């Protein structure tokens, strides 16, 4: 939530720091919540886009797609939204 707050206040460095911290904490877990992980990665992609770091943003979006693909069920709509973000990067 702190990453989102920083993003909304246009404090992208702070928002990125909080999102990175959340991703690190999730990845340390034995069975990380892949949906939460993908959401933080998407947030990082959006922040990096705002900072004109397109290549890094696309990398985070691709990581988010991988996280969604590891989940069971149909997440085509979420993945399509990520591809939309990549197209706008």
C-alpha positions as CSV (number, residue, x, y, z in Angstrom):
1,X,0.0,0.0,0.0
2,X,2.9,2.3,0.6
3,X,4.1,1.8,-3.0
4,X,0.7,2.9,-4.2
5,X,0.6,5.9,-2.0
6,X,4.0,7.0,-3.2
7,X,2.9,6.5,-6.8
8,X,-0.2,8.6,-6.3
9,X,1.9,11.4,-4.8
10,X,4.3,11.2,-7.8
11,X,7.1,10.2,-5.4
12,X,8.3,7.5,-7.7
13,X,11.6,6.8,-6.0
14,X,9.9,6.1,-2.7
15,X,7.1,4.1,-4.4
16,X,9.7,2.0,-6.2
17,X,11.6,1.3,-2.9
18,X,8.5,0.1,-1.2
19,X,7.5,-2.1,-4.1
20,X,11.0,-3.6,-4.4
21,X,10.9,-4.3,-0.6
22,X,7.6,-6.1,-1.0
23,X,8.8,-8.2,-3.9
24,X,12.0,-9.2,-1.9
25,X,9.9,-10.2,1.1
26,X,7.5,-12.2,-1.0
27,X,10.3,-14.0,-2.9
28,X,11.9,-15.0,0.5
29,X,8.9,-17.1,1.3
30,X,8.8,-20.8,0.6
31,X,5.5,-20.5,-1.2
32,X,5.1,-16.8,-2.2
33,X,1.7,-15.4,-3.1
34,X,2.2,-15.3,-6.9
35,X,-0.8,-13.0,-7.4
36,X,0.5,-10.4,-4.9
37,X,4.0,-10.8,-6.4
38,X,2.7,-10.1,-9.8
39,X,0.7,-7.0,-8.6
40,X,3.9,-5.5,-7.0
41,X,5.8,-6.3,-10.2
42,X,3.2,-4.5,-12.2
43,X,3.4,-1.6,-9.9
44,X,7.1,-1.5,-10.3
45,X,6.7,-1.5,-14.1
46,X,4.3,1.4,-13.9
47,X,6.7,3.4,-11.7
48,X,9.7,2.6,-14.0
49,X,7.6,3.8,-17.0
50,X,7.0,7.1,-15.2
51,X,10.7,7.4,-14.7
52,X,11.3,6.7,-18.4
53,X,13.1,3.4,-17.7
54,X,11.3,1.5,-20.4
55,X,13.5,-1.6,-20.6
56,X,13.4,-2.1,-16.8
57,X,9.6,-1.5,-16.9
58,X,9.1,-4.2,-19.6
59,X,11.3,-6.6,-17.6
60,X,9.1,-6.2,-14.5
61,X,5.9,-6.7,-16.6
62,X,7.4,-9.9,-18.1
63,X,8.2,-11.1,-14.5
64,X,4.6,-10.3,-13.6
65,X,3.3,-12.4,-16.5
66,X,5.5,-15.3,-15.4
67,X,4.1,-15.0,-11.9
68,X,0.5,-15.1,-13.2
69,X,1.2,-18.0,-15.5
70,X,2.4,-20.0,-12.4
71,X,-1.1,-19.7,-10.9
72,X,-3.9,-22.2,-11.6
73,X,-7.0,-20.9,-13.2
74,X,-7.6,-18.5,-16.0
75,X,-5.8,-15.2,-15.7
76,X,-6.0,-14.2,-19.4
77,X,-7.6,-10.8,-18.6
78,X,-4.8,-9.9,-16.1
79,X,-2.1,-11.0,-18.5
80,X,-3.8,-9.0,-21.3
81,X,-3.7,-5.9,-19.2
82,X,0.0,-6.4,-18.6
83,X,0.6,-6.7,-22.3
84,X,-1.3,-3.5,-22.8
85,X,1.1,-1.9,-20.3
86,X,4.1,-3.2,-22.3
87,X,2.6,-1.8,-25.5
88,X,2.4,1.6,-23.8
89,X,5.9,1.5,-22.4
